[in-house]
Structures are given as structure tokens and as C-alpha cells.
Amino acid sequence: MSPTEVLSEAFELGFTYTRSTGPVVGRFLTGLRDRRIEGVRASDGRVMVPPMEYDPDTAAALDDFVEVGQQGEIVSWCWVSEPRKAHPLQQPFAWAMIRLDGADVPMIHCVSAASEDQLATGARVQVRWAEETRGHIADIACFELAEVAQ
Amino acid sequence: MSDAREPVTGIEAPVYLQYQFTAGRAPSRFLSALKQGRLTGQRCPGCSQVYIPPRGACPACGIATEEEVTLSNKATVQSFTIVYIPIPGNPIKPPYIVANLVPDGANISFIHLLSECVNEEVHIGQRVEAVWKPEAEWDYKMDNILYYKPLEEPDVPVEMIGKLGVDGLEGKQS
Ligand SMILES: [Zn+2]
């Protein structure tokens, strides 16, 4: 047995998935493309964003779509001080649960802010749309503090 | 998006995983031999099975395999499939054949392409031979072998597949 240099190289494994959205998520994404955010009203009256296909209590199909606001409040959040390449923002940002005006449940998205101490639970945030929308969750480029956005 | 008015029915959701792949000692030797145009396996000192590509240990006996064996460019079709469905990013145009091949001198098959053949005539037990790239293009890669092509040799009986020595059917059994 001869000693051999152990070989090593960069290797990328790619899964080039495409996903069918179904009618409800498809409608949500179609709305985002038009810079609108739509939820769906559940059997107990709550507005869920993003919309769900089936009622969480009765399992009945849901189709009472409701447009919600483009501002909301941070329900909880987590600061990402070292973003990774796959993250939506390359400077430090927060992942946040955001309850949009008119919605009863929070939705996860990212919040752009200059620093961690600008953020707080209860802070008002507002959508910043991507320059070009394409029917994707990233059509919402991020949320920003509502005061800053003005 | 051909028509901006069409509702969204699907999204692209690719996942890319970035690795630093380290081959390990036994596969590194295998790949180094490939770069020199040689196909090699390793023999288990316990059960005498010859493995390709070698992983450095016998999965049956759980002991290190150190004896390096140079294998033949000739192989036998153990099983195969005809691929009709295009795979995104794959430059090979269907239909083509992917086969489990046992090189003479080894006791286990690996997967490679079968070409220069009539797809409908490919069969289990068929004798095939490696077609290598030009030497200048050899790298630490299995695709130094472009594909395997049929040989004018008698078929190997099913019960003998995976049991030929490095000299093939005429030679001694391993
Ligand atoms: Zn063994």
C-alpha cells in the first residue's frame, strides 16, 4: 500500500425542485405579484396570513379571502448578526413574526434595521416590496420599521 | 412568466448543498489510479471479495482491505435500465442506458453508461469494455471512462456474474 495524498474538493449537490402551489397559496403568491397581501378567514372568524387551504378546526376547505394591511407589528423576533449566503438580506437583519393589520395570526418574514436595538416586540413595521415581483414570497423584499419607511 | 395575468401555479424551489468532499485514503488511491488510466479494487483479506470503488474496509467482514487489485477494462452487465426521461442539467440525450457493471476481477458492480450499442439488444450477462477519454484529459474522476461498449464475446451465465477473475470467462474464477 503506497501512501497517497488524500483528495478533497468542493462539491455541490443541487435539487432543482419546482413546487405546485395549489389554489390557495397560488392565490397568495399571485396577490404578492400585484403587491397585495391576502389572507383567508377561518371558521372561527380569524384571518390567517398566509392563507391556509383547510380550516384548522373543521378541516373544511377555505375560500373567504381577505386583503390585509401592509403594515403590522412585531410579535417576536430574532436578530441574525451573521447572515448566510442563502438568507434574504446580506447585512445583519431579524427574522420576525409579524402580525399584519387585519390579520389574527403572525407571519414570519425578515426585518431590515440598522441595528438590533432599533427593534422591539410591538414595533410597527411596513412592507418593502421587491423592485420586480414574480409571484414569490421574496416579492416582499423585507419589512422595515414603519417610522423609518416614511 | 409568459403572461403576467396568469395566476401563479408553481414556484421554483431549488436546494443547493455545498460540501467539501474528502475522498478518504482508499478512494483517494482509487482515484489516483484512475488518473493513470487504471481501474482498481481492493481485496478483503477475510472473504477475498474485491470491492470497487474501494472504501477501505469490507462491509461483510468489517476489516480493512489493503491489497490493491488492478481490474480489467472488460466487464459484464449485471443489470441495466433504459432512461427515457430527460433529467434537468444532464447533457446526455435520452434514451440512453445506465448499467450495473462488474469489471473482471471484482465481485461488486458499479454504475456506468453503456453506449455504442443497440439499446433493445442490451441484456444481462452481456460483455462490455471501457472506452476511455484521451489520456491528456484523465483526471481524478470516474468519467475518465466515457462509457462502456459491447464486446463480441459469449455472455456470462447469470450465476457467474460477479465471479470472474481478472482474465474473464477464460481465466480462473476469483
Ligand atoms: Zn470480507
PDB file of N, CA and C in Angstrom, chain B residues 21-99:
ATOM      1  N   PHE B  21     -15.892  17.837  -0.218  1.00  0.00           N
ATOM      2  CA  PHE B  21     -15.845  16.377  -0.249  1.00  0.00           C
ATOM      3  C   PHE B  21     -14.415  15.892  -0.108  1.00  0.00           C
ATOM      4  N   THR B  22     -14.170  15.089   0.905  1.00  0.00           N
ATOM      5  CA  THR B  22     -12.856  14.494   1.105  1.00  0.00           C
ATOM      6  C   THR B  22     -12.989  12.997   0.851  1.00  0.00           C
ATOM      7  N   ALA B  23     -12.160  12.502  -0.046  1.00  0.00           N
ATOM      8  CA  ALA B  23     -12.375  11.146  -0.547  1.00  0.00           C
ATOM      9  C   ALA B  23     -12.010  10.069   0.468  1.00  0.00           C
ATOM     10  N   GLY B  24     -11.096  10.344   1.360  1.00  0.00           N
ATOM     11  CA  GLY B  24     -10.613   9.285   2.248  1.00  0.00           C
ATOM     12  C   GLY B  24      -9.459   8.553   1.585  1.00  0.00           C
ATOM     13  N   ARG B  25      -8.737   7.729   2.380  1.00  0.00           N
ATOM     14  CA  ARG B  25      -7.488   7.142   1.861  1.00  0.00           C
ATOM     15  C   ARG B  25      -7.731   6.154   0.725  1.00  0.00           C
ATOM     16  N   ALA B  26      -8.648   5.197   0.926  1.00  0.00           N
ATOM     17  CA  ALA B  26      -8.848   4.163  -0.101  1.00  0.00           C
ATOM     18  C   ALA B  26      -9.424   4.762  -1.386  1.00  0.00           C
ATOM     19  N   PRO B  27     -10.481   5.577  -1.301  1.00  0.00           N
ATOM     20  CA  PRO B  27     -10.975   6.187  -2.542  1.00  0.00           C
ATOM     21  C   PRO B  27      -9.944   7.117  -3.189  1.00  0.00           C
ATOM     22  N   SER B  28      -9.079   7.754  -2.390  1.00  0.00           N
ATOM     23  CA  SER B  28      -8.044   8.615  -2.975  1.00  0.00           C
ATOM     24  C   SER B  28      -7.083   7.779  -3.819  1.00  0.00           C
ATOM     25  N   ARG B  29      -6.748   6.591  -3.332  1.00  0.00           N
ATOM     26  CA  ARG B  29      -5.857   5.717  -4.125  1.00  0.00           C
ATOM     27  C   ARG B  29      -6.560   5.261  -5.395  1.00  0.00           C
ATOM     28  N   PHE B  30      -7.852   4.942  -5.245  1.00  0.00           N
ATOM     29  CA  PHE B  30      -8.652   4.527  -6.407  1.00  0.00           C
ATOM     30  C   PHE B  30      -8.674   5.634  -7.463  1.00  0.00           C
ATOM     31  N   LEU B  31      -8.902   6.854  -7.012  1.00  0.00           N
ATOM     32  CA  LEU B  31      -8.984   7.985  -7.946  1.00  0.00           C
ATOM     33  C   LEU B  31      -7.616   8.304  -8.553  1.00  0.00           C
ATOM     34  N   SER B  32      -6.552   8.130  -7.764  1.00  0.00           N
ATOM     35  CA  SER B  32      -5.213   8.373  -8.292  1.00  0.00           C
ATOM     36  C   SER B  32      -4.879   7.360  -9.381  1.00  0.00           C
ATOM     37  N   ALA B  33      -5.295   6.105  -9.184  1.00  0.00           N
ATOM     38  CA  ALA B  33      -5.074   5.080 -10.221  1.00  0.00           C
ATOM     39  C   ALA B  33      -5.898   5.406 -11.464  1.00  0.00           C
ATOM     40  N   LEU B  34      -7.114   5.891 -11.252  1.00  0.00           N
ATOM     41  CA  LEU B  34      -7.969   6.277 -12.392  1.00  0.00           C
ATOM     42  C   LEU B  34      -7.280   7.353 -13.224  1.00  0.00           C
ATOM     43  N   LYS B  35      -6.623   8.278 -12.535  1.00  0.00           N
ATOM     44  CA  LYS B  35      -5.946   9.370 -13.236  1.00  0.00           C
ATOM     45  C   LYS B  35      -4.828   8.822 -14.114  1.00  0.00           C
ATOM     46  N   GLN B  36      -4.316   7.634 -13.720  1.00  0.00           N
ATOM     47  CA  GLN B  36      -3.283   6.986 -14.534  1.00  0.00           C
ATOM     48  C   GLN B  36      -3.891   5.976 -15.507  1.00  0.00           C
ATOM     49  N   GLY B  37      -5.203   5.959 -15.603  1.00  0.00           N
ATOM     50  CA  GLY B  37      -5.845   5.084 -16.586  1.00  0.00           C
ATOM     51  C   GLY B  37      -6.045   3.657 -16.112  1.00  0.00           C
ATOM     52  N   ARG B  38      -6.030   3.460 -14.792  1.00  0.00           N
ATOM     53  CA  ARG B  38      -6.208   2.108 -14.245  1.00  0.00           C
ATOM     54  C   ARG B  38      -7.432   2.063 -13.352  1.00  0.00           C
ATOM     55  N   LEU B  39      -8.176   0.967 -13.497  1.00  0.00           N
ATOM     56  CA  LEU B  39      -9.332   0.711 -12.649  1.00  0.00           C
ATOM     57  C   LEU B  39      -8.868  -0.249 -11.549  1.00  0.00           C
ATOM     58  N   THR B  40      -9.030   0.150 -10.300  1.00  0.00           N
ATOM     59  CA  THR B  40      -8.530  -0.716  -9.224  1.00  0.00           C
ATOM     60  C   THR B  40      -9.613  -1.013  -8.201  1.00  0.00           C
ATOM     61  N   GLY B  41      -9.453  -2.149  -7.553  1.00  0.00           N
ATOM     62  CA  GLY B  41     -10.316  -2.516  -6.442  1.00  0.00           C
ATOM     63  C   GLY B  41      -9.450  -2.901  -5.265  1.00  0.00           C
ATOM     64  N   GLN B  42     -10.082  -3.304  -4.166  1.00  0.00           N
ATOM     65  CA  GLN B  42      -9.320  -3.794  -3.019  1.00  0.00           C
ATOM     66  C   GLN B  42      -9.917  -5.120  -2.571  1.00  0.00           C
ATOM     67  N   ARG B  43      -9.023  -6.052  -2.228  1.00  0.00           N
ATOM     68  CA  ARG B  43      -9.445  -7.393  -1.830  1.00  0.00           C
ATOM     69  C   ARG B  43      -9.510  -7.512  -0.310  1.00  0.00           C
ATOM     70  N   CYS B  44     -10.581  -8.116   0.156  1.00  0.00           N
ATOM     71  CA  CYS B  44     -10.725  -8.352   1.594  1.00  0.00           C
ATOM     72  C   CYS B  44      -9.858  -9.535   1.996  1.00  0.00           C
ATOM     73  N   PRO B  45      -9.001  -9.384   3.024  1.00  0.00           N
ATOM     74  CA  PRO B  45      -8.159 -10.499   3.452  1.00  0.00           C
ATOM     75  C   PRO B  45      -8.982 -11.615   4.108  1.00  0.00           C
ATOM     76  N   GLY B  46     -10.228 -11.319   4.491  1.00  0.00           N
ATOM     77  CA  GLY B  46     -11.064 -12.339   5.131  1.00  0.00           C
ATOM     78  C   GLY B  46     -11.811 -13.177   4.113  1.00  0.00           C
ATOM     79  N   CYS B  47     -12.638 -12.543   3.300  1.00  0.00           N
ATOM     80  CA  CYS B  47     -13.530 -13.283   2.408  1.00  0.00           C
ATOM     81  C   CYS B  47     -13.091 -13.254   0.954  1.00  0.00           C
ATOM     82  N   SER B  48     -11.995 -12.546   0.650  1.00  0.00           N
ATOM     83  CA  SER B  48     -11.415 -12.479  -0.695  1.00  0.00           C
ATOM     84  C   SER B  48     -12.244 -11.693  -1.710  1.00  0.00           C
ATOM     85  N   GLN B  49     -13.348 -11.123  -1.296  1.00  0.00           N
ATOM     86  CA  GLN B  49     -14.139 -10.312  -2.224  1.00  0.00           C
ATOM     87  C   GLN B  49     -13.342  -9.070  -2.623  1.00  0.00           C
ATOM     88  N   VAL B  50     -13.480  -8.695  -3.908  1.00  0.00           N
ATOM     89  CA  VAL B  50     -12.792  -7.492  -4.400  1.00  0.00           C
ATOM     90  C   VAL B  50     -13.836  -6.402  -4.618  1.00  0.00           C
ATOM     91  N   TYR B  51     -13.606  -5.277  -3.967  1.00  0.00           N
ATOM     92  CA  TYR B  51     -14.572  -4.175  -3.994  1.00  0.00           C
ATOM     93  C   TYR B  51     -14.108  -3.036  -4.880  1.00  0.00           C
ATOM     94  N   ILE B  52     -15.041  -2.494  -5.655  1.00  0.00           N
ATOM     95  CA  ILE B  52     -14.793  -1.298  -6.451  1.00  0.00           C
ATOM     96  C   ILE B  52     -16.039  -0.423  -6.380  1.00  0.00           C
ATOM     97  N   PRO B  53     -15.980   0.884  -6.135  1.00  0.00           N
ATOM     98  CA  PRO B  53     -14.761   1.544  -5.687  1.00  0.00           C
ATOM     99  C   PRO B  53     -14.462   1.151  -4.246  1.00  0.00           C
ATOM    100  N   PRO B  54     -13.173   1.007  -3.901  1.00  0.00           N
ATOM    101  CA  PRO B  54     -12.849   0.572  -2.546  1.00  0.00           C
ATOM    102  C   PRO B  54     -13.165   1.656  -1.522  1.00  0.00           C
ATOM    103  N   ARG B  55     -13.686   1.226  -0.399  1.00  0.00           N
ATOM    104  CA  ARG B  55     -13.971   2.160   0.699  1.00  0.00           C
ATOM    105  C   ARG B  55     -13.001   1.969   1.851  1.00  0.00           C
ATOM    106  N   GLY B  56     -12.101   0.991   1.720  1.00  0.00           N
ATOM    107  CA  GLY B  56     -11.078   0.807   2.754  1.00  0.00           C
ATOM    108  C   GLY B  56     -11.396  -0.291   3.744  1.00  0.00           C
ATOM    109  N   ALA B  57     -12.626  -0.835   3.666  1.00  0.00           N
ATOM    110  CA  ALA B  57     -12.987  -1.909   4.593  1.00  0.00           C
ATOM    111  C   ALA B  57     -14.009  -2.813   3.912  1.00  0.00           C
ATOM    112  N   CYS B  58     -14.064  -4.048   4.364  1.00  0.00           N
ATOM    113  CA  CYS B  58     -15.048  -4.987   3.832  1.00  0.00           C
ATOM    114  C   CYS B  58     -16.337  -4.846   4.649  1.00  0.00           C
ATOM    115  N   PRO B  59     -17.446  -4.542   3.994  1.00  0.00           N
ATOM    116  CA  PRO B  59     -18.687  -4.362   4.750  1.00  0.00           C
ATOM    117  C   PRO B  59     -19.200  -5.661   5.363  1.00  0.00           C
ATOM    118  N   ALA B  60     -18.788  -6.807   4.787  1.00  0.00           N
ATOM    119  CA  ALA B  60     -19.242  -8.092   5.326  1.00  0.00           C
ATOM    120  C   ALA B  60     -18.413  -8.506   6.539  1.00  0.00           C
ATOM    121  N   CYS B  61     -17.086  -8.350   6.434  1.00  0.00           N
ATOM    122  CA  CYS B  61     -16.195  -8.825   7.492  1.00  0.00           C
ATOM    123  C   CYS B  61     -15.840  -7.722   8.490  1.00  0.00           C
ATOM    124  N   GLY B  62     -16.004  -6.462   8.070  1.00  0.00           N
ATOM    125  CA  GLY B  62     -15.679  -5.359   8.965  1.00  0.00           C
ATOM    126  C   GLY B  62     -14.197  -5.203   9.191  1.00  0.00           C
ATOM    127  N   ILE B  63     -13.380  -5.645   8.222  1.00  0.00           N
ATOM    128  CA  ILE B  63     -11.932  -5.493   8.394  1.00  0.00           C
ATOM    129  C   ILE B  63     -11.369  -4.678   7.236  1.00  0.00           C
ATOM    130  N   ALA B  64     -10.185  -4.100   7.471  1.00  0.00           N
ATOM    131  CA  ALA B  64      -9.566  -3.234   6.467  1.00  0.00           C
ATOM    132  C   ALA B  64      -9.181  -4.041   5.230  1.00  0.00           C
ATOM    133  N   THR B  65      -9.373  -3.427   4.065  1.00  0.00           N
ATOM    134  CA  THR B  65      -8.950  -4.054   2.809  1.00  0.00           C
ATOM    135  C   THR B  65      -7.751  -3.273   2.308  1.00  0.00           C
ATOM    136  N   GLU B  66      -6.603  -3.929   2.259  1.00  0.00           N
ATOM    137  CA  GLU B  66      -5.397  -3.196   1.888  1.00  0.00           C
ATOM    138  C   GLU B  66      -4.822  -3.624   0.562  1.00  0.00           C
ATOM    139  N   GLU B  67      -5.085  -4.882   0.139  1.00  0.00           N
ATOM    140  CA  GLU B  67      -4.473  -5.363  -1.107  1.00  0.00           C
ATOM    141  C   GLU B  67      -5.155  -4.708  -2.296  1.00  0.00           C
ATOM    142  N   GLU B  68      -4.364  -3.971  -3.076  1.00  0.00           N
ATOM    143  CA  GLU B  68      -4.888  -3.288  -4.253  1.00  0.00           C
ATOM    144  C   GLU B  68      -4.861  -4.245  -5.448  1.00  0.00           C
ATOM    145  N   VAL B  69      -5.928  -4.268  -6.211  1.00  0.00           N
ATOM    146  CA  VAL B  69      -6.017  -5.175  -7.359  1.00  0.00           C
ATOM    147  C   VAL B  69      -6.328  -4.348  -8.594  1.00  0.00           C
ATOM    148  N   THR B  70      -5.524  -4.513  -9.636  1.00  0.00           N
ATOM    149  CA  THR B  70      -5.848  -3.851 -10.902  1.00  0.00           C
ATOM    150  C   THR B  70      -6.867  -4.705 -11.638  1.00  0.00           C
ATOM    151  N   LEU B  71      -7.965  -4.057 -12.036  1.00  0.00           N
ATOM    152  CA  LEU B  71      -9.073  -4.775 -12.669  1.00  0.00           C
ATOM    153  C   LEU B  71      -9.005  -4.619 -14.177  1.00  0.00           C
ATOM    154  N   SER B  72      -9.791  -5.435 -14.847  1.00  0.00           N
ATOM    155  CA  SER B  72      -9.830  -5.423 -16.311  1.00  0.00           C
ATOM    156  C   SER B  72     -10.690  -4.263 -16.812  1.00  0.00           C
ATOM    157  N   ASN B  73     -10.416  -3.884 -18.046  1.00  0.00           N
ATOM    158  CA  ASN B  73     -11.302  -2.924 -18.710  1.00  0.00           C
ATOM    159  C   ASN B  73     -12.568  -3.597 -19.208  1.00  0.00           C
ATOM    160  N   LYS B  74     -12.563  -4.935 -19.151  1.00  0.00           N
ATOM    161  CA  LYS B  74     -13.754  -5.667 -19.571  1.00  0.00           C
ATOM    162  C   LYS B  74     -14.678  -5.871 -18.375  1.00  0.00           C
ATOM    163  N   ALA B  75     -15.961  -5.874 -18.654  1.00  0.00           N
ATOM    164  CA  ALA B  75     -16.941  -6.008 -17.574  1.00  0.00           C
ATOM    165  C   ALA B  75     -18.158  -6.778 -18.089  1.00  0.00           C
ATOM    166  N   THR B  76     -19.036  -7.118 -17.168  1.00  0.00           N
ATOM    167  CA  THR B  76     -20.258  -7.842 -17.505  1.00  0.00           C
ATOM    168  C   THR B  76     -21.464  -7.040 -17.010  1.00  0.00           C
ATOM    169  N   VAL B  77     -22.511  -7.006 -17.838  1.00  0.00           N
ATOM    170  CA  VAL B  77     -23.744  -6.308 -17.446  1.00  0.00           C
ATOM    171  C   VAL B  77     -24.469  -7.136 -16.392  1.00  0.00           C
ATOM    172  N   GLN B  78     -24.618  -6.578 -15.210  1.00  0.00           N
ATOM    173  CA  GLN B  78     -25.354  -7.278 -14.150  1.00  0.00           C
ATOM    174  C   GLN B  78     -26.830  -6.901 -14.198  1.00  0.00           C
ATOM    175  N   SER B  79     -27.093  -5.636 -14.466  1.00  0.00           N
ATOM    176  CA  SER B  79     -28.463  -5.175 -14.686  1.00  0.00           C
ATOM    177  C   SER B  79     -28.361  -3.828 -15.387  1.00  0.00           C
ATOM    178  N   PHE B  80     -29.479  -3.341 -15.900  1.00  0.00           N
ATOM    179  CA  PHE B  80     -29.428  -2.080 -16.648  1.00  0.00           C
ATOM    180  C   PHE B  80     -30.818  -1.473 -16.708  1.00  0.00           C
ATOM    181  N   THR B  81     -30.853  -0.217 -17.072  1.00  0.00           N
ATOM    182  CA  THR B  81     -32.134   0.430 -17.310  1.00  0.00           C
ATOM    183  C   THR B  81     -31.983   1.368 -18.501  1.00  0.00           C
ATOM    184  N   ILE B  82     -33.045   1.483 -19.268  1.00  0.00           N
ATOM    185  CA  ILE B  82     -33.039   2.436 -20.386  1.00  0.00           C
ATOM    186  C   ILE B  82     -33.740   3.694 -19.900  1.00  0.00           C
ATOM    187  N   VAL B  83     -33.023   4.801 -19.932  1.00  0.00           N
ATOM    188  CA  VAL B  83     -33.556   6.061 -19.425  1.00  0.00           C
ATOM    189  C   VAL B  83     -34.203   6.828 -20.576  1.00  0.00           C
ATOM    190  N   TYR B  84     -35.490   7.095 -20.447  1.00  0.00           N
ATOM    191  CA  TYR B  84     -36.227   7.827 -21.474  1.00  0.00           C
ATOM    192  C   TYR B  84     -36.540   9.256 -21.049  1.00  0.00           C
ATOM    193  N   ILE B  85     -36.440   9.519 -19.740  1.00  0.00           N
ATOM    194  CA  ILE B  85     -36.871  10.817 -19.211  1.00  0.00           C
ATOM    195  C   ILE B  85     -35.672  11.734 -19.078  1.00  0.00           C
ATOM    196  N   PRO B  86     -35.728  12.923 -19.684  1.00  0.00           N
ATOM    197  CA  PRO B  86     -34.599  13.840 -19.543  1.00  0.00           C
ATOM    198  C   PRO B  86     -34.497  14.350 -18.113  1.00  0.00           C
ATOM    199  N   ILE B  87     -33.273  14.463 -17.632  1.00  0.00           N
ATOM    200  CA  ILE B  87     -33.034  14.979 -16.279  1.00  0.00           C
ATOM    201  C   ILE B  87     -32.474  16.385 -16.445  1.00  0.00           C
ATOM    202  N   PRO B  88     -33.082  17.386 -15.791  1.00  0.00           N
ATOM    203  CA  PRO B  88     -32.595  18.762 -15.969  1.00  0.00           C
ATOM    204  C   PRO B  88     -31.105  18.860 -15.676  1.00  0.00           C
ATOM    205  N   GLY B  89     -30.391  19.522 -16.558  1.00  0.00           N
ATOM    206  CA  GLY B  89     -28.961  19.719 -16.339  1.00  0.00           C
ATOM    207  C   GLY B  89     -28.103  18.577 -16.834  1.00  0.00           C
ATOM    208  N   ASN B  90     -28.714  17.462 -17.230  1.00  0.00           N
ATOM    209  CA  ASN B  90     -27.942  16.329 -17.725  1.00  0.00           C
ATOM    210  C   ASN B  90     -27.729  16.479 -19.227  1.00  0.00           C
ATOM    211  N   PRO B  91     -26.472  16.546 -19.679  1.00  0.00           N
ATOM    212  CA  PRO B  91     -26.220  16.770 -21.110  1.00  0.00           C
ATOM    213  C   PRO B  91     -26.524  15.552 -21.983  1.00  0.00           C
ATOM    214  N   ILE B  92     -26.696  14.381 -21.364  1.00  0.00           N
ATOM    215  CA  ILE B  92     -26.911  13.173 -22.173  1.00  0.00           C
ATOM    216  C   ILE B  92     -28.359  13.122 -22.649  1.00  0.00           C
ATOM    217  N   LYS B  93     -28.511  12.863 -23.944  1.00  0.00           N
ATOM    218  CA  LYS B  93     -29.858  12.872 -24.519  1.00  0.00           C
ATOM    219  C   LYS B  93     -30.493  11.486 -24.435  1.00  0.00           C
ATOM    220  N   PRO B  94     -31.695  11.379 -23.853  1.00  0.00           N
ATOM    221  CA  PRO B  94     -32.364  10.087 -23.814  1.00  0.00           C
ATOM    222  C   PRO B  94     -32.800   9.662 -25.217  1.00  0.00           C
ATOM    223  N   PRO B  95     -33.066   8.365 -25.468  1.00  0.00           N
ATOM    224  CA  PRO B  95     -32.880   7.277 -24.499  1.00  0.00           C
ATOM    225  C   PRO B  95     -31.417   6.838 -24.426  1.00  0.00           C
ATOM    226  N   TYR B  96     -30.979   6.532 -23.211  1.00  0.00           N
ATOM    227  CA  TYR B  96     -29.622   6.009 -23.033  1.00  0.00           C
ATOM    228  C   TYR B  96     -29.664   4.946 -21.948  1.00  0.00           C
ATOM    229  N   ILE B  97     -28.563   4.219 -21.830  1.00  0.00           N
ATOM    230  CA  ILE B  97     -28.553   3.078 -20.912  1.00  0.00           C
ATOM    231  C   ILE B  97     -27.616   3.327 -19.742  1.00  0.00           C
ATOM    232  N   VAL B  98     -28.140   3.109 -18.565  1.00  0.00           N
ATOM    233  CA  VAL B  98     -27.341   3.120 -17.347  1.00  0.00           C
ATOM    234  C   VAL B  98     -27.301   1.685 -16.852  1.00  0.00           C
ATOM    235  N   ALA B  99     -26.099   1.187 -16.576  1.00  0.00           N
ATOM    236  CA  ALA B  99     -25.987  -0.231 -16.237  1.00  0.00           C
ATOM    237  C   ALA B  99     -25.170  -0.435 -14.971  1.00  0.00           C
TER     238      ALA B  99
END
